[in-house]
Amino acid sequence: MPTQTSRASHHLPRFEDAEPLGPQDAEFARDIKAVLEKHGNLDRFGLVLLHDHFSVDSDEVLVETNDPQARTLHVEVEKKAETKHARPSQWRFAADAEETPTAQRDSTPYEVLMLCLTLACEDR
């Protein structure tokens, strides 16, 4: 579940309004697949529908935990400075015109949307 920051430039549509991947996106999906294949990342990355269920401030991040026995996922909001969860699991591309704090600091064209509780992720 990607997140929306409180900055206006990062507005995401509500889930109910977000347009899902469809037949009109076939060429786009083939292009993305070809790039992932070219770089050996076809089994590492995929697509997610960026959407919002609630706002998440720029000093917060979504954190995913799981219960392998119950086969459930849980997502909570934590303060970035206070979270002990350091393994990113979802990212969002930053538009060229946008310079997000993450993109500036790391010289990357993306920002972290969600972290995963490391031990729970590795227990799978």
Tab-separated table of N, CA and C in Angstrom:
chain	number	residue	atom	x	y	z
A	1	MET	N	0.830	-1.181	0.000
A	1	MET	CA	0.000	0.000	0.000
A	1	MET	C	0.871	1.239	0.000
A	2	PRO	N	1.029	1.831	-1.121
A	2	PRO	CA	1.801	3.046	-1.179
A	2	PRO	C	1.184	4.144	-0.339
A	3	THR	N	1.945	5.186	-0.132
A	3	THR	CA	1.551	6.239	0.776
A	3	THR	C	1.437	7.589	0.082
A	4	GLN	N	0.718	8.471	0.659
A	4	GLN	CA	0.648	9.854	0.183
A	4	GLN	C	1.294	10.734	1.232
A	5	THR	N	2.190	11.594	0.833
A	5	THR	CA	2.740	12.551	1.775
A	5	THR	C	1.842	13.767	1.809
A	6	SER	N	2.086	14.631	2.768
A	6	SER	CA	1.254	15.819	2.882
A	6	SER	C	1.642	16.881	1.865
A	7	ARG	N	2.746	16.705	1.165
A	7	ARG	CA	3.151	17.660	0.131
A	7	ARG	C	2.225	17.526	-1.070
A	8	ALA	N	1.757	18.654	-1.578
A	8	ALA	CA	0.786	18.654	-2.672
A	8	ALA	C	1.318	17.973	-3.916
A	9	SER	N	2.628	18.033	-4.175
A	9	SER	CA	3.197	17.451	-5.387
A	9	SER	C	3.174	15.925	-5.360
A	10	HIS	N	2.851	15.349	-4.226
A	10	HIS	CA	2.839	13.899	-4.093
A	10	HIS	C	1.434	13.331	-3.969
A	11	HIS	N	0.453	14.063	-4.410
A	11	HIS	CA	-0.929	13.623	-4.283
A	11	HIS	C	-1.146	12.317	-5.035
A	12	LEU	N	-1.779	11.391	-4.381
A	12	LEU	CA	-2.168	10.129	-5.003
A	12	LEU	C	-3.684	10.035	-4.957
A	13	PRO	N	-4.275	9.377	-5.952
A	13	PRO	CA	-5.731	9.213	-5.921
A	13	PRO	C	-6.151	8.228	-4.834
A	14	ARG	N	-7.357	8.402	-4.345
A	14	ARG	CA	-7.913	7.407	-3.416
A	14	ARG	C	-8.020	6.093	-4.162
A	15	PHE	N	-7.976	5.001	-3.463
A	15	PHE	CA	-8.021	3.686	-4.089
A	15	PHE	C	-9.217	3.555	-5.024
A	16	GLU	N	-10.360	4.054	-4.566
A	16	GLU	CA	-11.597	3.948	-5.339
A	16	GLU	C	-11.513	4.689	-6.674
A	17	ASP	N	-10.656	5.707	-6.757
A	17	ASP	CA	-10.535	6.527	-7.960
A	17	ASP	C	-9.336	6.176	-8.828
A	18	ALA	N	-8.444	5.356	-8.329
A	18	ALA	CA	-7.226	5.007	-9.071
A	18	ALA	C	-7.569	4.045	-10.209
A	19	GLU	N	-7.048	4.336	-11.388
A	19	GLU	CA	-7.320	3.491	-12.552
A	19	GLU	C	-6.377	2.288	-12.547
A	20	PRO	N	-6.915	1.079	-12.492
A	20	PRO	CA	-6.055	-0.106	-12.451
A	20	PRO	C	-5.410	-0.384	-13.808
A	21	LEU	N	-4.431	-1.250	-13.807
A	21	LEU	CA	-3.795	-1.699	-15.035
A	21	LEU	C	-4.847	-2.394	-15.884
A	22	GLY	N	-4.871	-2.092	-17.177
A	22	GLY	CA	-5.879	-2.683	-18.050
A	22	GLY	C	-5.319	-2.956	-19.432
A	23	PRO	N	-6.166	-3.437	-20.337
A	23	PRO	CA	-5.727	-3.767	-21.692
A	23	PRO	C	-5.056	-2.592	-22.409
A	24	GLN	N	-5.472	-1.366	-22.094
A	24	GLN	CA	-4.874	-0.188	-22.714
A	24	GLN	C	-3.417	0.005	-22.304
A	25	ASP	N	-2.971	-0.709	-21.277
A	25	ASP	CA	-1.607	-0.591	-20.774
A	25	ASP	C	-0.689	-1.710	-21.250
A	26	ALA	N	-1.142	-2.508	-22.205
A	26	ALA	CA	-0.369	-3.671	-22.645
A	26	ALA	C	1.019	-3.285	-23.161
A	27	GLU	N	1.105	-2.262	-24.007
A	27	GLU	CA	2.408	-1.856	-24.551
A	27	GLU	C	3.330	-1.350	-23.430
A	28	PHE	N	2.782	-0.543	-22.550
A	28	PHE	CA	3.537	-0.048	-21.387
A	28	PHE	C	4.069	-1.222	-20.568
A	29	ALA	N	3.219	-2.185	-20.269
A	29	ALA	CA	3.621	-3.337	-19.460
A	29	ALA	C	4.706	-4.144	-20.165
A	30	ARG	N	4.585	-4.318	-21.483
A	30	ARG	CA	5.631	-5.033	-22.231
A	30	ARG	C	6.964	-4.281	-22.158
A	31	ASP	N	6.919	-2.956	-22.267
A	31	ASP	CA	8.142	-2.151	-22.184
A	31	ASP	C	8.797	-2.283	-20.807
A	32	ILE	N	7.992	-2.179	-19.748
A	32	ILE	CA	8.514	-2.331	-18.385
A	32	ILE	C	9.110	-3.724	-18.214
A	33	LYS	N	8.410	-4.744	-18.689
A	33	LYS	CA	8.900	-6.113	-18.586
A	33	LYS	C	10.242	-6.258	-19.301
A	34	ALA	N	10.372	-5.670	-20.482
A	34	ALA	CA	11.623	-5.765	-21.242
A	34	ALA	C	12.780	-5.116	-20.478
A	35	VAL	N	12.533	-3.980	-19.848
A	35	VAL	CA	13.589	-3.313	-19.074
A	35	VAL	C	13.978	-4.165	-17.867
A	36	LEU	N	12.982	-4.702	-17.161
A	36	LEU	CA	13.281	-5.562	-16.015
A	36	LEU	C	14.074	-6.793	-16.449
A	37	GLU	N	13.681	-7.385	-17.560
A	37	GLU	CA	14.373	-8.555	-18.095
A	37	GLU	C	15.814	-8.207	-18.466
A	38	LYS	N	15.994	-7.084	-19.141
A	38	LYS	CA	17.323	-6.628	-19.575
A	38	LYS	C	18.288	-6.520	-18.394
A	39	HIS	N	17.786	-6.065	-17.249
A	39	HIS	CA	18.625	-5.851	-16.076
A	39	HIS	C	18.574	-7.008	-15.073
A	40	GLY	N	17.964	-8.127	-15.465
A	40	GLY	CA	17.909	-9.292	-14.587
A	40	GLY	C	17.027	-9.110	-13.372
A	41	ASN	N	16.011	-8.274	-13.480
A	41	ASN	CA	15.152	-7.969	-12.332
A	41	ASN	C	13.708	-8.416	-12.500
A	42	LEU	N	13.452	-9.313	-13.437
A	42	LEU	CA	12.077	-9.732	-13.697
A	42	LEU	C	11.449	-10.441	-12.493
A	43	ASP	N	12.235	-11.164	-11.731
A	43	ASP	CA	11.711	-11.849	-10.545
A	43	ASP	C	11.960	-11.062	-9.263
A	44	ARG	N	12.373	-9.806	-9.413
A	44	ARG	CA	12.672	-8.975	-8.247
A	44	ARG	C	11.696	-7.820	-8.074
A	45	PHE	N	11.225	-7.231	-9.175
A	45	PHE	CA	10.337	-6.082	-9.118
A	45	PHE	C	9.103	-6.318	-9.973
A	46	GLY	N	8.041	-5.580	-9.671
A	46	GLY	CA	6.801	-5.678	-10.433
A	46	GLY	C	6.098	-4.335	-10.423
A	47	LEU	N	4.805	-4.346	-10.579
A	47	LEU	CA	4.010	-3.123	-10.598
A	47	LEU	C	3.052	-3.106	-9.415
A	48	VAL	N	2.796	-1.918	-8.900
A	48	VAL	CA	1.747	-1.728	-7.891
A	48	VAL	C	0.918	-0.527	-8.317
A	49	LEU	N	-0.308	-0.493	-7.920
A	49	LEU	CA	-1.183	0.643	-8.185
A	49	LEU	C	-0.955	1.672	-7.083
A	50	LEU	N	-0.370	2.800	-7.434
A	50	LEU	CA	-0.163	3.854	-6.442
A	50	LEU	C	-1.514	4.452	-6.093
A	51	HIS	N	-1.819	4.465	-4.810
A	51	HIS	CA	-3.099	4.987	-4.350
A	51	HIS	C	-2.991	5.384	-2.886
A	52	ASP	N	-4.038	5.977	-2.381
A	52	ASP	CA	-4.056	6.511	-1.028
A	52	ASP	C	-5.288	5.996	-0.296
A	53	HIS	N	-5.097	5.578	0.945
A	53	HIS	CA	-6.234	5.256	1.818
A	53	HIS	C	-6.384	6.345	2.889
A	54	PHE	N	-5.251	6.966	3.230
A	54	PHE	CA	-5.196	8.039	4.217
A	54	PHE	C	-3.876	8.760	4.014
A	55	SER	N	-3.778	9.978	4.527
A	55	SER	CA	-2.540	10.740	4.319
A	55	SER	C	-1.456	10.258	5.274
A	56	VAL	N	-0.236	10.367	4.792
A	56	VAL	CA	0.954	10.038	5.573
A	56	VAL	C	1.892	11.231	5.423
A	57	ASP	N	2.275	11.832	6.534
A	57	ASP	CA	3.110	13.030	6.480
A	57	ASP	C	4.516	12.709	5.992
A	58	SER	N	5.237	13.733	5.562
A	58	SER	CA	6.562	13.535	4.985
A	58	SER	C	7.573	12.989	5.989
A	59	ASP	N	7.297	13.105	7.295
A	59	ASP	CA	8.203	12.549	8.301
A	59	ASP	C	7.742	11.170	8.776
A	60	GLU	N	6.801	10.574	8.050
A	60	GLU	CA	6.267	9.250	8.390
A	60	GLU	C	6.480	8.286	7.235
A	61	VAL	N	6.349	7.012	7.553
A	61	VAL	CA	6.465	5.967	6.542
A	61	VAL	C	5.542	4.818	6.941
A	62	LEU	N	5.047	4.099	5.939
A	62	LEU	CA	4.254	2.906	6.214
A	62	LEU	C	5.197	1.749	6.507
A	63	VAL	N	4.835	0.932	7.491
A	63	VAL	CA	5.644	-0.223	7.862
A	63	VAL	C	4.767	-1.463	7.807
A	64	GLU	N	5.229	-2.447	7.053
A	64	GLU	CA	4.505	-3.708	6.872
A	64	GLU	C	5.102	-4.772	7.788
A	65	THR	N	4.244	-5.486	8.491
A	65	THR	CA	4.657	-6.666	9.245
A	65	THR	C	3.748	-7.803	8.809
A	66	ASN	N	4.167	-8.997	9.096
A	66	ASN	CA	3.333	-10.132	8.691
A	66	ASN	C	3.351	-11.215	9.748
A	67	ASP	N	2.365	-12.043	9.675
A	67	ASP	CA	2.247	-13.210	10.543
A	67	ASP	C	2.170	-14.422	9.622
A	68	PRO	N	3.297	-15.107	9.414
A	68	PRO	CA	3.311	-16.238	8.477
A	68	PRO	C	2.337	-17.352	8.858
A	69	GLN	N	2.141	-17.588	10.172
A	69	GLN	CA	1.214	-18.648	10.593
A	69	GLN	C	-0.223	-18.289	10.232
A	70	ALA	N	-0.616	-17.060	10.493
A	70	ALA	CA	-1.983	-16.613	10.185
A	70	ALA	C	-2.129	-16.184	8.729
A	71	ARG	N	-0.994	-16.051	8.039
A	71	ARG	CA	-0.969	-15.616	6.639
A	71	ARG	C	-1.665	-14.263	6.479
A	72	THR	N	-1.224	-13.297	7.312
A	72	THR	CA	-1.783	-11.953	7.258
A	72	THR	C	-0.665	-10.919	7.163
A	73	LEU	N	-0.996	-9.777	6.572
A	73	LEU	CA	-0.107	-8.621	6.508
A	73	LEU	C	-0.752	-7.497	7.298
A	74	HIS	N	0.072	-6.698	7.942
A	74	HIS	CA	-0.417	-5.553	8.713
A	74	HIS	C	0.429	-4.345	8.332
A	75	VAL	N	-0.204	-3.195	8.160
A	75	VAL	CA	0.503	-1.973	7.803
A	75	VAL	C	0.160	-0.898	8.820
A	76	GLU	N	1.198	-0.241	9.332
A	76	GLU	CA	1.019	0.849	10.284
A	76	GLU	C	1.895	2.023	9.884
A	77	VAL	N	1.535	3.206	10.346
A	77	VAL	CA	2.326	4.402	10.110
A	77	VAL	C	3.283	4.588	11.287
A	78	GLU	N	4.551	4.847	10.970
A	78	GLU	CA	5.546	5.132	11.997
A	78	GLU	C	6.318	6.385	11.603
A	79	LYS	N	6.886	7.062	12.568
A	79	LYS	CA	7.766	8.199	12.303
A	79	LYS	C	9.064	7.658	11.710
A	80	LYS	N	9.518	8.259	10.606
A	80	LYS	CA	10.745	7.799	9.961
A	80	LYS	C	11.923	7.798	10.929
A	81	ALA	N	12.038	8.831	11.742
A	81	ALA	CA	13.174	8.960	12.654
A	81	ALA	C	13.137	7.958	13.796
A	82	GLU	N	11.977	7.365	14.057
A	82	GLU	CA	11.832	6.466	15.196
A	82	GLU	C	11.692	5.003	14.819
A	83	THR	N	11.430	4.720	13.545
A	83	THR	CA	11.203	3.327	13.157
A	83	THR	C	12.491	2.518	13.229
A	84	LYS	N	12.369	1.292	13.627
A	84	LYS	CA	13.508	0.384	13.666
A	84	LYS	C	13.494	-0.537	12.443
A	85	HIS	N	12.538	-0.332	11.563
A	85	HIS	CA	12.385	-1.156	10.376
A	85	HIS	C	13.115	-0.480	9.224
A	86	ALA	N	14.147	-1.104	8.725
A	86	ALA	CA	15.002	-0.417	7.760
A	86	ALA	C	15.063	-1.069	6.388
A	87	ARG	N	14.262	-2.066	6.114
A	87	ARG	CA	14.319	-2.705	4.810
A	87	ARG	C	13.161	-2.214	3.939
A	88	PRO	N	13.446	-1.331	2.976
A	88	PRO	CA	12.388	-0.856	2.085
A	88	PRO	C	11.810	-1.993	1.248
A	89	SER	N	10.508	-1.918	0.996
A	89	SER	CA	9.866	-2.950	0.168
A	89	SER	C	9.029	-2.348	-0.954
A	90	GLN	N	8.760	-1.041	-0.901
A	90	GLN	CA	8.032	-0.375	-1.981
A	90	GLN	C	8.627	1.004	-2.192
A	91	TRP	N	8.715	1.384	-3.456
A	91	TRP	CA	9.291	2.663	-3.847
A	91	TRP	C	8.368	3.344	-4.834
A	92	ARG	N	8.553	4.645	-4.986
A	92	ARG	CA	7.799	5.444	-5.951
A	92	ARG	C	8.805	6.273	-6.735
A	93	PHE	N	8.641	6.332	-8.058
A	93	PHE	CA	9.517	7.156	-8.873
A	93	PHE	C	9.222	8.624	-8.612
A	94	ALA	N	10.275	9.424	-8.533
A	94	ALA	CA	10.130	10.869	-8.391
A	94	ALA	C	10.157	11.475	-9.791
A	95	ALA	N	9.219	12.351	-10.071
A	95	ALA	CA	9.201	13.029	-11.363
A	95	ALA	C	10.466	13.872	-11.489
A	96	ASP	N	10.945	14.074	-12.717
A	96	ASP	CA	12.167	14.852	-12.930
A	96	ASP	C	12.090	16.233	-12.305
A	97	ALA	N	10.912	16.830	-12.348
A	97	ALA	CA	10.753	18.171	-11.797
A	97	ALA	C	10.748	18.166	-10.277
A	98	GLU	N	10.463	17.029	-9.683
A	98	GLU	CA	10.404	16.917	-8.226
A	98	GLU	C	11.747	16.456	-7.702
A	99	GLU	N	12.205	17.059	-6.663
A	99	GLU	CA	13.379	16.560	-5.973
A	99	GLU	C	12.937	16.235	-4.559
A	100	THR	N	12.689	14.978	-4.321
A	100	THR	CA	12.263	14.565	-2.997
A	100	THR	C	13.485	14.505	-2.093
A	101	PRO	N	13.326	14.643	-0.797
A	101	PRO	CA	14.469	14.538	0.106
A	101	PRO	C	15.229	13.232	-0.104
A	102	THR	N	14.517	12.130	-0.309
A	102	THR	CA	15.178	10.849	-0.533
A	102	THR	C	15.970	10.873	-1.824
A	103	ALA	N	15.369	11.390	-2.883
A	103	ALA	CA	16.049	11.424	-4.177
A	103	ALA	C	17.281	12.326	-4.114
A	104	GLN	N	17.199	13.444	-3.428
A	104	GLN	CA	18.351	14.340	-3.322
A	104	GLN	C	19.480	13.680	-2.545
A	105	ARG	N	19.165	13.093	-1.428
A	105	ARG	CA	20.170	12.520	-0.548
A	105	ARG	C	20.854	11.326	-1.196
A	106	ASP	N	20.121	10.480	-1.856
A	106	ASP	CA	20.667	9.251	-2.403
A	106	ASP	C	21.006	9.348	-3.886
A	107	SER	N	20.733	10.474	-4.520
A	107	SER	CA	20.913	10.633	-5.965
A	107	SER	C	20.173	9.551	-6.732
A	108	THR	N	18.986	9.209	-6.275
A	108	THR	CA	18.156	8.204	-6.927
A	108	THR	C	16.864	8.850	-7.410
A	109	PRO	N	16.264	8.278	-8.449
A	109	PRO	CA	15.007	8.841	-8.969
A	109	PRO	C	13.772	8.282	-8.277
A	110	TYR	N	13.894	7.826	-7.048
A	110	TYR	CA	12.760	7.241	-6.348
A	110	TYR	C	12.789	7.603	-4.876
A	111	GLU	N	11.636	7.383	-4.233
A	111	GLU	CA	11.523	7.560	-2.791
A	111	GLU	C	10.904	6.307	-2.192
A	112	VAL	N	11.247	6.006	-0.962
A	112	VAL	CA	10.721	4.835	-0.271
A	112	VAL	C	9.291	5.112	0.162
A	113	LEU	N	8.407	4.153	-0.107
A	113	LEU	CA	7.013	4.263	0.317
A	113	LEU	C	6.719	3.392	1.526
A	114	MET	N	7.323	2.205	1.572
A	114	MET	CA	7.001	1.278	2.641
A	114	MET	C	8.239	0.514	3.066
A	115	LEU	N	8.307	0.250	4.364
A	115	LEU	CA	9.362	-0.574	4.934
A	115	LEU	C	8.739	-1.874	5.397
A	116	CYS	N	9.563	-2.891	5.531
A	116	CYS	CA	9.071	-4.178	6.016
A	116	CYS	C	9.876	-4.579	7.233
A	117	LEU	N	9.212	-5.138	8.209
A	117	LEU	CA	9.885	-5.665	9.386
A	117	LEU	C	10.837	-6.748	8.909
A	118	THR	N	12.118	-6.522	9.027
A	118	THR	CA	13.148	-7.374	8.437
A	118	THR	C	12.998	-8.839	8.817
A	119	LEU	N	12.886	-9.163	10.083
A	119	LEU	CA	12.802	-10.560	10.483
A	119	LEU	C	11.582	-11.252	9.919
A	120	ALA	N	10.442	-10.563	9.942
A	120	ALA	CA	9.220	-11.158	9.416
A	120	ALA	C	9.346	-11.395	7.913
A	121	CYS	N	9.980	-10.463	7.213
A	121	CYS	CA	10.155	-10.626	5.763
A	121	CYS	C	11.068	-11.809	5.466
A	122	GLU	N	12.113	-11.982	6.268
A	122	GLU	CA	13.085	-13.036	6.000
A	122	GLU	C	12.612	-14.405	6.483
A	123	ASP	N	11.582	-14.444	7.322
A	123	ASP	CA	11.083	-15.719	7.832
A	123	ASP	C	10.316	-16.509	6.791
A	124	ARG	N	9.980	-15.882	5.686
A	124	ARG	CA	9.157	-16.554	4.689
A	124	ARG	C	9.852	-17.725	4.071
